[in-house]
Amino acid sequence: MPKILTEPQLDFSNVLIRPKRSTMTSRSEINLNRTIDMRCGRKWSGVPIIAANMDTTGTFEVYETLANHGCVTALHKFYTKEDFIEYQSSKVLDPNLFMVSTGISNDDYDRLISIMEVVDCNWICVDIANGYIPRLVEFCKILREKYPNKMIVAGNVATREMVEELIINGMVDVVKIGIGPGSACTTRLKTGVGVPQLSAILDCADAAHGCRGRIIADGGITCPGDMAKAFGAGADFVMMGGQFAGHDQNPGDVIEENGKKMKLFYGMSSKQAMVKHYGKMNNYRSSEGRELKIPYKGDLNNTIEDYLGGVRSTCTYIGAREIKDMAKCTTFLLTNQQLNKHFV
Ligand code: 5GP
């Protein structure tokens, strides 16, 4: 019989973080760097914010900007071995600050291996839209045998049992969480499937930390406050697509319409992405992504600084000295009005 879970499941907009007495006097006291122990034995250090492996955000240009801030870029899976060789002929990639992304087909595997032969990278991101299929776990296990010391990320899922399965049997270090929250995603509309992202993070972080794993909260961030809520809910890393798109550093031209400057941003399962990369859209699958014209935002440095400033400020409101302390310092309040919309 179909079941109904009656416990409320929450999105970022359903909560606020309650302020607490704090001993901090200035935002400059806050340290946004984290050192994270991974299951594979590696220690990762940096600012735990990641640009999504979408072809509009997971690019070398975005990497160059984010790496200056200590953040990570998950490079998209359409870069070839030759692209990496060419890039490295004049520039250096920091092995901790970018990920090589892959799907789970045999061709994906061969491409990944050939790239890892020419690139010094500590991260592998195994990314499929529906992480609930057994082949993902098998693929990760094979990768773990081949690369015992690499940090392996796998996703996407949004429930605790699959987090545990990927960490324990797939032997991954980090699980990527998010089914349906993405700004260019239409999964919830097309399939009716999804989990509100704040609840998914709370549940999956608890499950992952129980088996020495980590999570990335992926998708649904609309403002720095959402990022702070994701860290407050226990996310070890936060991944963003839409918020890192629309800048000078992102691919595509600026489009002008009715005096407004825009740039194109599209989901990786959208018809646009399928046609671009595979020449067609298979008719047995529906498109679970959309194409958007989003406001042109100028320099990506301004956006990342806005996010880092916002999270620093959250820390001073709740008495957290660093991102690591945010979860234990966070109390969420349920709210039905996050913002004063009087002038909207
Ligand atoms: P955003 O930060 O834009 O809200 O979410 C970014 C995330 O949306 C990506 O990291 C990825 O997990 C997800 N995503 C990207 N493209 C698609 C798509 O076409 N369909 C779905 N369902 N999710 C997508």
PDB file of N, CA and C in Angstrom, residues 32-33 44-47 49 51 59-73 87 91-94 96-98 244 249 299-302 304-305 308 312:
ATOM      1  N   LEU A  32      36.995  30.668   6.841  1.00  0.00           N
ATOM      2  CA  LEU A  32      36.141  29.873   5.948  1.00  0.00           C
ATOM      3  C   LEU A  32      36.853  28.640   5.392  1.00  0.00           C
ATOM      4  N   ASN A  33      38.104  28.481   5.747  1.00  0.00           N
ATOM      5  CA  ASN A  33      38.824  27.284   5.308  1.00  0.00           C
ATOM      6  C   ASN A  33      38.456  26.101   6.179  1.00  0.00           C
ATOM      7  N   TRP A  44      41.641  17.009   2.963  1.00  0.00           N
ATOM      8  CA  TRP A  44      41.419  18.079   1.988  1.00  0.00           C
ATOM      9  C   TRP A  44      41.337  19.408   2.717  1.00  0.00           C
ATOM     10  N   SER A  45      41.984  20.444   2.182  1.00  0.00           N
ATOM     11  CA  SER A  45      41.867  21.785   2.769  1.00  0.00           C
ATOM     12  C   SER A  45      41.443  22.783   1.712  1.00  0.00           C
ATOM     13  N   GLY A  46      40.548  23.682   2.091  1.00  0.00           N
ATOM     14  CA  GLY A  46      40.096  24.725   1.179  1.00  0.00           C
ATOM     15  C   GLY A  46      38.791  25.308   1.668  1.00  0.00           C
ATOM     16  N   VAL A  47      38.177  26.123   0.835  1.00  0.00           N
ATOM     17  CA  VAL A  47      36.854  26.681   1.143  1.00  0.00           C
ATOM     18  C   VAL A  47      35.832  25.728   0.504  1.00  0.00           C
ATOM     19  N   ILE A  49      33.224  25.147  -1.096  1.00  0.00           N
ATOM     20  CA  ILE A  49      32.187  25.582  -2.038  1.00  0.00           C
ATOM     21  C   ILE A  49      32.615  25.109  -3.424  1.00  0.00           C
ATOM     22  N   ALA A  51      31.732  24.741  -7.736  1.00  0.00           N
ATOM     23  CA  ALA A  51      30.938  25.066  -8.930  1.00  0.00           C
ATOM     24  C   ALA A  51      30.495  23.753  -9.566  1.00  0.00           C
ATOM     25  N   THR A  59      33.875  25.014 -15.823  1.00  0.00           N
ATOM     26  CA  THR A  59      34.808  25.338 -16.908  1.00  0.00           C
ATOM     27  C   THR A  59      36.165  25.779 -16.352  1.00  0.00           C
ATOM     28  N   PHE A  60      37.158  25.768 -17.216  1.00  0.00           N
ATOM     29  CA  PHE A  60      38.498  26.224 -16.802  1.00  0.00           C
ATOM     30  C   PHE A  60      38.465  27.692 -16.380  1.00  0.00           C
ATOM     31  N   GLU A  61      37.642  28.509 -17.050  1.00  0.00           N
ATOM     32  CA  GLU A  61      37.587  29.949 -16.721  1.00  0.00           C
ATOM     33  C   GLU A  61      37.023  30.142 -15.310  1.00  0.00           C
ATOM     34  N   VAL A  62      35.970  29.379 -14.988  1.00  0.00           N
ATOM     35  CA  VAL A  62      35.391  29.465 -13.641  1.00  0.00           C
ATOM     36  C   VAL A  62      36.412  28.955 -12.619  1.00  0.00           C
ATOM     37  N   TYR A  63      37.103  27.874 -12.974  1.00  0.00           N
ATOM     38  CA  TYR A  63      38.155  27.343 -12.082  1.00  0.00           C
ATOM     39  C   TYR A  63      39.152  28.443 -11.712  1.00  0.00           C
ATOM     40  N   GLU A  64      39.592  29.195 -12.722  1.00  0.00           N
ATOM     41  CA  GLU A  64      40.636  30.204 -12.471  1.00  0.00           C
ATOM     42  C   GLU A  64      40.176  31.248 -11.454  1.00  0.00           C
ATOM     43  N   THR A  65      38.898  31.605 -11.503  1.00  0.00           N
ATOM     44  CA  THR A  65      38.374  32.591 -10.546  1.00  0.00           C
ATOM     45  C   THR A  65      38.183  31.957  -9.166  1.00  0.00           C
ATOM     46  N   LEU A  66      37.527  30.795  -9.135  1.00  0.00           N
ATOM     47  CA  LEU A  66      37.203  30.198  -7.835  1.00  0.00           C
ATOM     48  C   LEU A  66      38.447  29.720  -7.090  1.00  0.00           C
ATOM     49  N   ALA A  67      39.434  29.223  -7.834  1.00  0.00           N
ATOM     50  CA  ALA A  67      40.650  28.712  -7.172  1.00  0.00           C
ATOM     51  C   ALA A  67      41.341  29.836  -6.398  1.00  0.00           C
ATOM     52  N   ASN A  68      41.248  31.071  -6.891  1.00  0.00           N
ATOM     53  CA  ASN A  68      41.831  32.205  -6.164  1.00  0.00           C
ATOM     54  C   ASN A  68      41.181  32.425  -4.812  1.00  0.00           C
ATOM     55  N   HIS A  69      39.950  31.933  -4.667  1.00  0.00           N
ATOM     56  CA  HIS A  69      39.239  32.071  -3.382  1.00  0.00           C
ATOM     57  C   HIS A  69      39.313  30.773  -2.570  1.00  0.00           C
ATOM     58  N   GLY A  70      40.052  29.784  -3.069  1.00  0.00           N
ATOM     59  CA  GLY A  70      40.187  28.506  -2.356  1.00  0.00           C
ATOM     60  C   GLY A  70      39.030  27.554  -2.597  1.00  0.00           C
ATOM     61  N   CYS A  71      38.130  27.903  -3.550  1.00  0.00           N
ATOM     62  CA  CYS A  71      36.959  27.053  -3.819  1.00  0.00           C
ATOM     63  C   CYS A  71      37.256  26.059  -4.955  1.00  0.00           C
ATOM     64  N   VAL A  72      36.390  25.069  -5.079  1.00  0.00           N
ATOM     65  CA  VAL A  72      36.587  23.957  -6.020  1.00  0.00           C
ATOM     66  C   VAL A  72      35.706  24.142  -7.255  1.00  0.00           C
ATOM     67  N   THR A  73      36.186  23.669  -8.400  1.00  0.00           N
ATOM     68  CA  THR A  73      35.347  23.620  -9.600  1.00  0.00           C
ATOM     69  C   THR A  73      35.269  22.172 -10.079  1.00  0.00           C
ATOM     70  N   TYR A  87      45.334  22.830 -21.856  1.00  0.00           N
ATOM     71  CA  TYR A  87      45.252  23.792 -20.743  1.00  0.00           C
ATOM     72  C   TYR A  87      46.547  23.782 -19.935  1.00  0.00           C
ATOM     73  N   LYS A  91      49.185  26.503 -18.222  1.00  0.00           N
ATOM     74  CA  LYS A  91      48.708  26.849 -16.874  1.00  0.00           C
ATOM     75  C   LYS A  91      48.762  25.642 -15.949  1.00  0.00           C
ATOM     76  N   VAL A  92      48.664  25.944 -14.658  1.00  0.00           N
ATOM     77  CA  VAL A  92      48.766  24.865 -13.670  1.00  0.00           C
ATOM     78  C   VAL A  92      47.420  24.684 -12.972  1.00  0.00           C
ATOM     79  N   LEU A  93      47.022  23.430 -12.791  1.00  0.00           N
ATOM     80  CA  LEU A  93      45.785  23.149 -12.052  1.00  0.00           C
ATOM     81  C   LEU A  93      46.158  22.668 -10.648  1.00  0.00           C
ATOM     82  N   ASP A  94      45.472  23.199  -9.620  1.00  0.00           N
ATOM     83  CA  ASP A  94      45.710  22.739  -8.245  1.00  0.00           C
ATOM     84  C   ASP A  94      44.922  21.438  -8.033  1.00  0.00           C
ATOM     85  N   ASN A  96      43.790  19.846  -5.682  1.00  0.00           N
ATOM     86  CA  ASN A  96      42.730  19.826  -4.661  1.00  0.00           C
ATOM     87  C   ASN A  96      41.535  20.686  -5.026  1.00  0.00           C
ATOM     88  N   LEU A  97      41.689  21.527  -6.063  1.00  0.00           N
ATOM     89  CA  LEU A  97      40.648  22.526  -6.319  1.00  0.00           C
ATOM     90  C   LEU A  97      39.883  22.300  -7.620  1.00  0.00           C
ATOM     91  N   PHE A  98      40.025  21.130  -8.221  1.00  0.00           N
ATOM     92  CA  PHE A  98      39.137  20.809  -9.343  1.00  0.00           C
ATOM     93  C   PHE A  98      38.811  19.315  -9.307  1.00  0.00           C
ATOM     94  N   PHE A 244      26.425  30.500  -9.882  1.00  0.00           N
ATOM     95  CA  PHE A 244      27.760  30.720 -10.467  1.00  0.00           C
ATOM     96  C   PHE A 244      27.683  30.945 -11.981  1.00  0.00           C
ATOM     97  N   GLN A 249      32.915  35.214 -16.764  1.00  0.00           N
ATOM     98  CA  GLN A 249      33.738  34.000 -16.825  1.00  0.00           C
ATOM     99  C   GLN A 249      32.967  32.794 -17.356  1.00  0.00           C
ATOM    100  N   ASP A 299      31.289  40.336 -13.084  1.00  0.00           N
ATOM    101  CA  ASP A 299      32.461  39.570 -12.650  1.00  0.00           C
ATOM    102  C   ASP A 299      32.080  38.540 -11.581  1.00  0.00           C
ATOM    103  N   LEU A 300      32.471  37.290 -11.806  1.00  0.00           N
ATOM    104  CA  LEU A 300      32.181  36.210 -10.849  1.00  0.00           C
ATOM    105  C   LEU A 300      32.823  36.470  -9.478  1.00  0.00           C
ATOM    106  N   ASN A 301      33.929  37.233  -9.459  1.00  0.00           N
ATOM    107  CA  ASN A 301      34.564  37.528  -8.169  1.00  0.00           C
ATOM    108  C   ASN A 301      33.588  38.223  -7.219  1.00  0.00           C
ATOM    109  N   ASN A 302      32.736  39.103  -7.765  1.00  0.00           N
ATOM    110  CA  ASN A 302      31.784  39.821  -6.899  1.00  0.00           C
ATOM    111  C   ASN A 302      30.784  38.851  -6.277  1.00  0.00           C
ATOM    112  N   ILE A 304      31.158  35.545  -5.732  1.00  0.00           N
ATOM    113  CA  ILE A 304      31.752  34.659  -4.719  1.00  0.00           C
ATOM    114  C   ILE A 304      32.045  35.447  -3.438  1.00  0.00           C
ATOM    115  N   GLU A 305      32.469  36.698  -3.597  1.00  0.00           N
ATOM    116  CA  GLU A 305      32.741  37.511  -2.390  1.00  0.00           C
ATOM    117  C   GLU A 305      31.464  37.783  -1.599  1.00  0.00           C
ATOM    118  N   LEU A 308      30.831  34.550   0.305  1.00  0.00           N
ATOM    119  CA  LEU A 308      31.766  34.355   1.432  1.00  0.00           C
ATOM    120  C   LEU A 308      31.442  35.344   2.557  1.00  0.00           C
ATOM    121  N   ARG A 312      30.261  34.363   6.370  1.00  0.00           N
ATOM    122  CA  ARG A 312      31.015  34.916   7.518  1.00  0.00           C
ATOM    123  C   ARG A 312      30.064  35.598   8.502  1.00  0.00           C
TER     124      ARG A 312
END
